[in-house]
Amino acid sequence: MTGSILKHGIAIVRIVLGAIFLYAGVVKAGDTKAFAGSIEAYRLLPYFGNYLAASILPWVEIICGVLLVTGWRAKAGATVTILLNLVFIVAMASAVARGLEIDCGCFRQGAKDPPLLAIGRDILFLVMAGLVLLQDRLTANK
Amino acid sequence: MHNTLRGEAVNTGPKQAVLLEALIVLLLATVIGIGSNWKLLSNALSGNVMAKASSGAAQTAIPLPLGLMQVKELFDKKEAVIIDSRDRNTYAGGHIKGAISLPLMDADKLIPELGSSVPKNAMLVVYCSGYACEDSIELGKQLISAGYGTVYYFDGGFPAWRDARYPIAGGKQ
């Protein structure tokens, strides 16, 4: 019974996480130039690197979102999501450490999420993806 | 969908298979991302190449976008010359405080005049009426062609600046 509840709970977590990443990816893919500007604000990449990252990252989010929502190859989606969030957290923490007051570029461009809120949200996503990745282990003995 | 909710559709392969699939996800995203933005990336890349070929300085052929917060930071530190690319009447109705009016339609005449007051090594931020407005990008390109090495465009334009209640001049304040 507990195992069944846990499985359903993780499935819901997976679908919610996937939907969030799908949304974030679609919004960014629709305005690559603005997203390049958001990445530029972190001052981590060269000029062309900002455009390259802005072209690729939304599609990583979209594909991960689709995999998580559908459940097909969900562990691969969760693995990449973890990697992605680790990169986001390091980039945001580096911006905070350098005193940069920036829009995180997480979702809609121009949204003014405080950096610590953005980091906290990424940690939550990290935990959610971790649950999906460790689903078998968590439900094995239930 | 029912199966998905029950978690039965979730792949339970070994770790190596998951890592391989994750790698495929990244490769697929790279191919789609580069493929769907090919023209933009070509322009960005050729911009760098042209700048290096033309002067060897850190120039770009197309201006780089800046967000509201970055423009505000440059404004506060007085590190950039802000240029309004909208027409004179719109400028008179309200503009970023201290911005120079340089309408795109008069760029051919006004850019040479700008050279007497703004040195070529100055950082320029060009704006117009917001996200769907291309005038700032077009004027930015012309400024780069005229020899200005560091040119950005403010994507949000005047509406984003005004809505953030940052300093404006002209019009009803």
Short mmCIF file of C-alpha atoms in Angstrom, two decimals:
data_model
loop_
_atom_site.label_atom_id
_atom_site.label_comp_id
_atom_site.label_asym_id
_atom_site.label_seq_id
_atom_site.Cartn_x
_atom_site.Cartn_y
_atom_site.Cartn_z
CA MET A 1 0.00 0.00 0.00
CA THR A 2 2.80 2.41 1.00
CA GLY A 3 4.73 1.40 -2.11
CA SER A 4 1.75 2.13 -4.32
CA ILE A 5 1.27 5.58 -2.79
CA LEU A 6 4.99 6.28 -3.19
CA LYS A 7 4.92 5.18 -6.84
CA HIS A 8 1.93 7.40 -7.56
CA GLY A 9 3.55 10.28 -5.68
CA ILE A 10 6.78 10.01 -7.66
CA ALA A 11 4.79 9.75 -10.91
CA ILE A 12 3.04 13.02 -10.05
CA VAL A 13 6.37 14.64 -9.14
CA ARG A 14 7.77 13.44 -12.48
CA ILE A 15 4.88 14.84 -14.50
CA VAL A 16 4.89 18.18 -12.67
CA LEU A 17 8.67 18.52 -13.11
CA GLY A 18 8.38 17.61 -16.78
CA ALA A 19 5.60 20.13 -17.36
CA ILE A 20 7.66 22.88 -15.70
CA PHE A 21 10.69 22.14 -17.88
CA LEU A 22 8.56 21.83 -21.00
CA TYR A 23 7.05 25.26 -20.30
CA ALA A 24 10.43 26.83 -19.51
CA GLY A 25 11.96 25.39 -22.67
CA VAL A 26 9.13 26.47 -24.99
CA VAL A 27 9.17 30.05 -23.62
CA LYS A 28 12.94 30.33 -24.13
CA ALA A 29 12.98 28.63 -27.54
CA GLY A 30 10.45 31.20 -28.73
CA ASP A 31 12.84 34.09 -28.06
CA THR A 32 16.43 32.92 -28.47
CA LYS A 33 17.88 36.42 -28.70
CA ALA A 34 16.33 37.58 -25.44
CA PHE A 35 17.51 34.39 -23.73
CA ALA A 36 21.02 35.03 -25.10
CA GLY A 37 20.81 38.41 -23.38
CA SER A 38 19.87 36.72 -20.11
CA ILE A 39 22.82 34.34 -20.40
CA GLU A 40 25.13 37.23 -21.28
CA ALA A 41 24.17 38.86 -18.00
CA TYR A 42 25.96 36.07 -16.15
CA ARG A 43 29.19 37.16 -17.90
CA LEU A 44 30.46 33.61 -18.08
CA LEU A 45 30.52 32.96 -21.83
CA PRO A 46 31.96 34.75 -24.85
CA TYR A 47 29.67 36.52 -27.33
CA PHE A 48 29.01 33.55 -29.62
CA GLY A 49 28.81 31.19 -26.63
CA ASN A 50 25.78 33.11 -25.32
CA TYR A 51 23.92 32.54 -28.58
CA LEU A 52 25.01 28.91 -28.79
CA ALA A 53 23.87 28.17 -25.24
CA ALA A 54 20.61 30.07 -25.84
CA SER A 55 19.98 27.92 -28.90
CA ILE A 56 20.64 24.57 -27.23
CA LEU A 57 19.49 24.89 -23.59
CA PRO A 58 15.76 25.38 -24.33
CA TRP A 59 15.75 22.18 -26.39
CA VAL A 60 17.45 20.27 -23.59
CA GLU A 61 14.63 21.44 -21.33
CA ILE A 62 11.94 20.61 -23.90
CA ILE A 63 13.23 17.08 -24.51
CA CYS A 64 13.67 16.43 -20.78
CA GLY A 65 10.17 17.80 -20.21
CA VAL A 66 8.66 15.45 -22.79
CA LEU A 67 10.52 12.42 -21.39
CA LEU A 68 9.46 13.22 -17.82
CA VAL A 69 5.82 13.94 -18.67
CA THR A 70 5.41 10.81 -20.80
CA GLY A 71 7.52 8.59 -18.57
CA TRP A 72 9.37 7.19 -21.58
CA ARG A 73 13.13 7.13 -20.79
CA ALA A 74 12.26 9.21 -17.73
CA LYS A 75 15.49 8.33 -15.94
CA ALA A 76 17.53 9.78 -18.80
CA GLY A 77 15.37 12.90 -18.61
CA ALA A 78 15.86 13.07 -14.85
CA THR A 79 19.63 12.62 -15.19
CA VAL A 80 19.94 15.50 -17.65
CA THR A 81 17.58 17.60 -15.51
CA ILE A 82 19.88 17.08 -12.52
CA LEU A 83 22.90 18.08 -14.60
CA LEU A 84 21.07 21.13 -15.93
CA ASN A 85 20.02 22.29 -12.47
CA LEU A 86 23.53 21.85 -11.11
CA VAL A 87 24.79 24.12 -13.92
CA PHE A 88 22.03 26.66 -13.17
CA ILE A 89 22.83 26.66 -9.45
CA VAL A 90 26.57 27.12 -10.01
CA ALA A 91 25.97 29.91 -12.55
CA MET A 92 23.50 31.73 -10.30
CA ALA A 93 25.70 31.33 -7.21
CA SER A 94 28.65 32.67 -9.19
CA ALA A 95 26.57 35.69 -10.25
CA VAL A 96 25.53 36.32 -6.64
CA ALA A 97 29.14 35.98 -5.48
CA ARG A 98 30.25 38.55 -8.06
CA GLY A 99 27.53 40.96 -6.97
CA LEU A 100 25.66 40.84 -10.29
CA GLU A 101 22.03 41.87 -10.02
CA ILE A 102 20.52 39.87 -12.84
CA ASP A 103 17.31 38.35 -14.10
CA CYS A 104 17.97 34.60 -13.78
CA GLY A 105 16.44 33.93 -17.22
CA CYS A 106 14.76 30.84 -15.76
CA PHE A 107 11.36 31.32 -17.35
CA ARG A 108 9.84 34.43 -18.92
CA GLN A 109 12.43 37.06 -19.85
CA GLY A 110 12.32 40.10 -17.62
CA ALA A 111 10.87 38.26 -14.62
CA LYS A 112 12.68 39.54 -11.57
CA ASP A 113 13.10 36.47 -9.41
CA PRO A 114 15.47 37.08 -6.50
CA PRO A 115 18.65 35.00 -7.00
CA LEU A 116 18.20 33.05 -3.77
CA LEU A 117 14.63 32.14 -4.76
CA ALA A 118 15.94 30.93 -8.13
CA ILE A 119 18.63 28.84 -6.41
CA GLY A 120 16.07 27.43 -3.97
CA ARG A 121 13.76 26.53 -6.83
CA ASP A 122 16.60 24.78 -8.67
CA ILE A 123 17.43 22.77 -5.54
CA LEU A 124 13.76 21.73 -5.34
CA PHE A 125 13.88 20.63 -9.00
CA LEU A 126 17.08 18.76 -8.21
CA VAL A 127 15.33 16.85 -5.42
CA MET A 128 12.32 16.13 -7.64
CA ALA A 129 14.55 14.76 -10.42
CA GLY A 130 16.48 12.75 -7.83
CA LEU A 131 13.23 11.10 -6.70
CA VAL A 132 12.46 10.07 -10.29
CA LEU A 133 15.98 8.73 -10.76
CA LEU A 134 15.90 6.74 -7.51
CA GLN A 135 12.30 5.55 -7.87
CA ASP A 136 13.21 1.86 -8.11
CA ARG A 137 15.43 1.96 -5.04
CA LEU A 138 12.86 3.93 -3.03
CA THR A 139 9.98 1.60 -3.86
CA ALA A 140 11.92 -1.71 -3.91
CA ASN A 141 11.28 -2.70 -0.29
CA LYS A 142 7.83 -1.17 0.12
CA MET B 1 -1.37 7.57 -19.54
CA HIS B 2 -2.75 5.22 -16.92
CA ASN B 3 0.36 3.09 -17.23
CA THR B 4 2.48 6.19 -17.00
CA LEU B 5 0.80 7.22 -13.76
CA ARG B 6 1.44 3.79 -12.32
CA GLY B 7 5.11 4.23 -13.20
CA GLU B 8 5.19 1.14 -15.40
CA ALA B 9 6.37 3.04 -18.43
CA VAL B 10 9.43 4.36 -16.63
CA ASN B 11 12.60 2.80 -18.00
CA THR B 12 14.43 0.72 -15.46
CA GLY B 13 17.61 -0.04 -17.38
CA PRO B 14 21.10 -0.19 -15.94
CA LYS B 15 23.08 2.92 -15.07
CA GLN B 16 25.18 2.83 -18.22
CA ALA B 17 22.11 2.71 -20.43
CA VAL B 18 20.62 5.71 -18.60
CA LEU B 19 23.87 7.67 -19.02
CA LEU B 20 23.98 6.78 -22.72
CA GLU B 21 20.38 7.90 -23.15
CA ALA B 22 21.16 11.13 -21.28
CA LEU B 23 24.02 11.73 -23.69
CA ILE B 24 21.69 11.12 -26.62
CA VAL B 25 19.25 13.68 -25.15
CA LEU B 26 22.05 16.27 -25.02
CA LEU B 27 23.19 15.47 -28.56
CA LEU B 28 19.63 15.61 -29.90
CA ALA B 29 19.03 18.98 -28.20
CA THR B 30 22.30 20.28 -29.66
CA VAL B 31 21.32 19.22 -33.19
CA ILE B 32 17.78 20.63 -32.95
CA GLY B 33 18.94 23.81 -31.18
CA ILE B 34 21.67 24.59 -33.70
CA GLY B 35 19.48 23.52 -36.63
CA SER B 36 16.53 25.69 -35.63
CA ASN B 37 18.74 28.74 -34.93
CA TRP B 38 21.17 28.28 -37.79
CA LYS B 39 20.72 31.76 -39.26
CA LEU B 40 21.01 33.51 -35.90
CA LEU B 41 24.14 31.56 -35.00
CA SER B 42 25.66 32.22 -38.41
CA ASN B 43 25.10 35.94 -37.95
CA ALA B 44 26.57 35.86 -34.46
CA LEU B 45 29.59 33.91 -35.66
CA SER B 46 30.16 36.00 -38.76
CA GLY B 47 29.83 39.12 -36.63
CA ASN B 48 32.82 38.07 -34.58
CA VAL B 49 34.79 37.08 -37.63
CA MET B 50 34.07 40.38 -39.37
CA ALA B 51 35.05 42.37 -36.32
CA LYS B 52 38.35 40.59 -36.01
CA ALA B 53 39.04 40.96 -39.70
CA SER B 54 38.15 44.62 -39.83
CA SER B 55 40.00 46.03 -36.87
CA GLY B 56 41.28 43.35 -34.57
CA ALA B 57 39.35 45.02 -31.75
CA ALA B 58 36.60 43.43 -29.69
CA GLN B 59 33.83 44.46 -32.07
CA THR B 60 30.72 42.68 -33.26
CA ALA B 61 28.72 43.15 -36.45
CA ILE B 62 25.38 42.74 -34.70
CA PRO B 63 24.62 44.31 -31.35
CA LEU B 64 24.19 42.07 -28.30
CA PRO B 65 20.93 42.22 -26.37
CA LEU B 66 20.87 43.57 -22.83
CA GLY B 67 18.20 43.11 -20.18
CA LEU B 68 16.60 45.78 -18.03
CA MET B 69 18.81 45.23 -15.02
CA GLN B 70 22.03 45.40 -17.02
CA VAL B 71 20.96 48.65 -18.67
CA LYS B 72 20.00 50.10 -15.28
CA GLU B 73 23.41 49.14 -13.90
CA LEU B 74 25.19 50.84 -16.82
CA PHE B 75 22.88 53.86 -16.42
CA ASP B 76 23.63 54.17 -12.71
CA LYS B 77 27.37 53.86 -13.21
CA LYS B 78 27.22 56.19 -16.22
CA GLU B 79 29.25 53.64 -18.15
CA ALA B 80 27.24 53.79 -21.36
CA VAL B 81 25.80 56.34 -23.76
CA ILE B 82 22.12 55.57 -24.19
CA ILE B 83 20.63 56.18 -27.62
CA ASP B 84 16.93 56.41 -28.51
CA SER B 85 16.28 55.13 -32.04
CA ARG B 86 12.60 56.13 -32.15
CA ASP B 87 11.31 59.16 -34.07
CA ARG B 88 11.60 62.67 -32.59
CA ASN B 89 7.94 62.97 -31.55
CA THR B 90 7.97 59.68 -29.69
CA TYR B 91 11.24 60.70 -28.02
CA ALA B 92 9.67 64.00 -26.97
CA GLY B 93 6.75 62.09 -25.46
CA GLY B 94 9.08 60.33 -23.02
CA HIS B 95 12.52 58.77 -23.07
CA ILE B 96 15.18 57.33 -20.80
CA LYS B 97 16.71 60.22 -18.88
CA GLY B 98 19.89 61.40 -20.58
CA ALA B 99 19.29 59.39 -23.76
CA ILE B 100 20.42 60.91 -27.06
CA SER B 101 17.80 61.01 -29.81
CA LEU B 102 19.05 59.34 -32.98
CA PRO B 103 16.05 58.21 -35.06
CA LEU B 104 16.82 55.30 -37.35
CA MET B 105 15.31 57.15 -40.32
CA ASP B 106 17.91 59.94 -39.90
CA ALA B 107 20.81 57.65 -39.07
CA ASP B 108 22.78 58.37 -42.25
CA LYS B 109 22.90 62.05 -41.37
CA LEU B 110 23.14 61.86 -37.59
CA ILE B 111 25.69 59.07 -37.01
CA PRO B 112 28.57 61.17 -38.46
CA GLU B 113 27.46 64.05 -36.21
CA LEU B 114 27.44 61.73 -33.21
CA GLY B 115 31.16 61.16 -33.77
CA SER B 116 31.94 64.71 -32.65
CA SER B 117 30.42 64.22 -29.20
CA VAL B 118 30.69 60.48 -28.55
CA PRO B 119 34.08 58.77 -29.01
CA LYS B 120 34.26 55.53 -30.97
CA ASN B 121 35.42 53.58 -27.93
CA ALA B 122 32.31 54.52 -25.92
CA MET B 123 29.85 51.84 -24.88
CA LEU B 124 26.50 52.44 -26.59
CA VAL B 125 23.10 51.08 -25.60
CA VAL B 126 20.41 51.56 -28.24
CA TYR B 127 16.71 51.15 -27.53
CA CYS B 128 13.36 51.62 -29.22
CA SER B 129 9.78 50.66 -28.36
CA GLY B 130 10.24 47.20 -26.91
CA TYR B 131 10.65 43.58 -27.73
CA ALA B 132 8.99 43.52 -31.15
CA CYS B 133 10.87 46.65 -32.25
CA GLU B 134 13.80 46.07 -34.61
CA ASP B 135 14.90 49.72 -35.00
CA SER B 136 17.40 49.49 -32.14
CA ILE B 137 19.06 46.43 -33.66
CA GLU B 138 19.19 48.06 -37.09
CA LEU B 139 20.63 51.29 -35.69
CA GLY B 140 23.08 49.24 -33.61
CA LYS B 141 24.34 47.56 -36.78
CA GLN B 142 24.83 50.96 -38.43
CA LEU B 143 26.70 52.28 -35.40
CA ILE B 144 29.00 49.25 -35.51
CA SER B 145 29.55 49.83 -39.21
CA ALA B 146 30.41 53.45 -38.39
CA GLY B 147 33.20 52.24 -36.12
CA TYR B 148 31.66 52.00 -32.67
CA GLY B 149 33.17 48.93 -31.07
CA THR B 150 30.82 48.20 -28.16
CA VAL B 151 27.17 48.44 -29.09
CA TYR B 152 24.29 46.78 -27.25
CA TYR B 153 20.55 46.99 -27.73
CA PHE B 154 18.07 47.13 -24.88
CA ASP B 155 15.50 44.46 -25.68
CA GLY B 156 12.73 45.74 -23.42
CA GLY B 157 13.08 49.28 -24.75
CA PHE B 158 11.32 52.30 -23.33
CA PRO B 159 8.18 50.41 -22.13
CA ALA B 160 10.21 48.11 -19.88
CA TRP B 161 12.21 51.05 -18.50
CA ARG B 162 9.11 53.19 -17.88
CA ASP B 163 7.17 50.31 -16.30
CA ALA B 164 10.06 49.69 -13.91
CA ARG B 165 9.68 53.37 -12.86
CA TYR B 166 13.29 54.15 -13.71
CA PRO B 167 14.26 57.78 -14.49
CA ILE B 168 12.65 59.19 -17.60
CA ALA B 169 12.51 62.63 -19.20
CA GLY B 170 10.04 64.38 -21.48
CA GLY B 171 6.31 63.76 -21.77
CA LYS B 172 4.06 63.21 -18.76
CA GLN B 173 6.16 61.96 -15.86
#
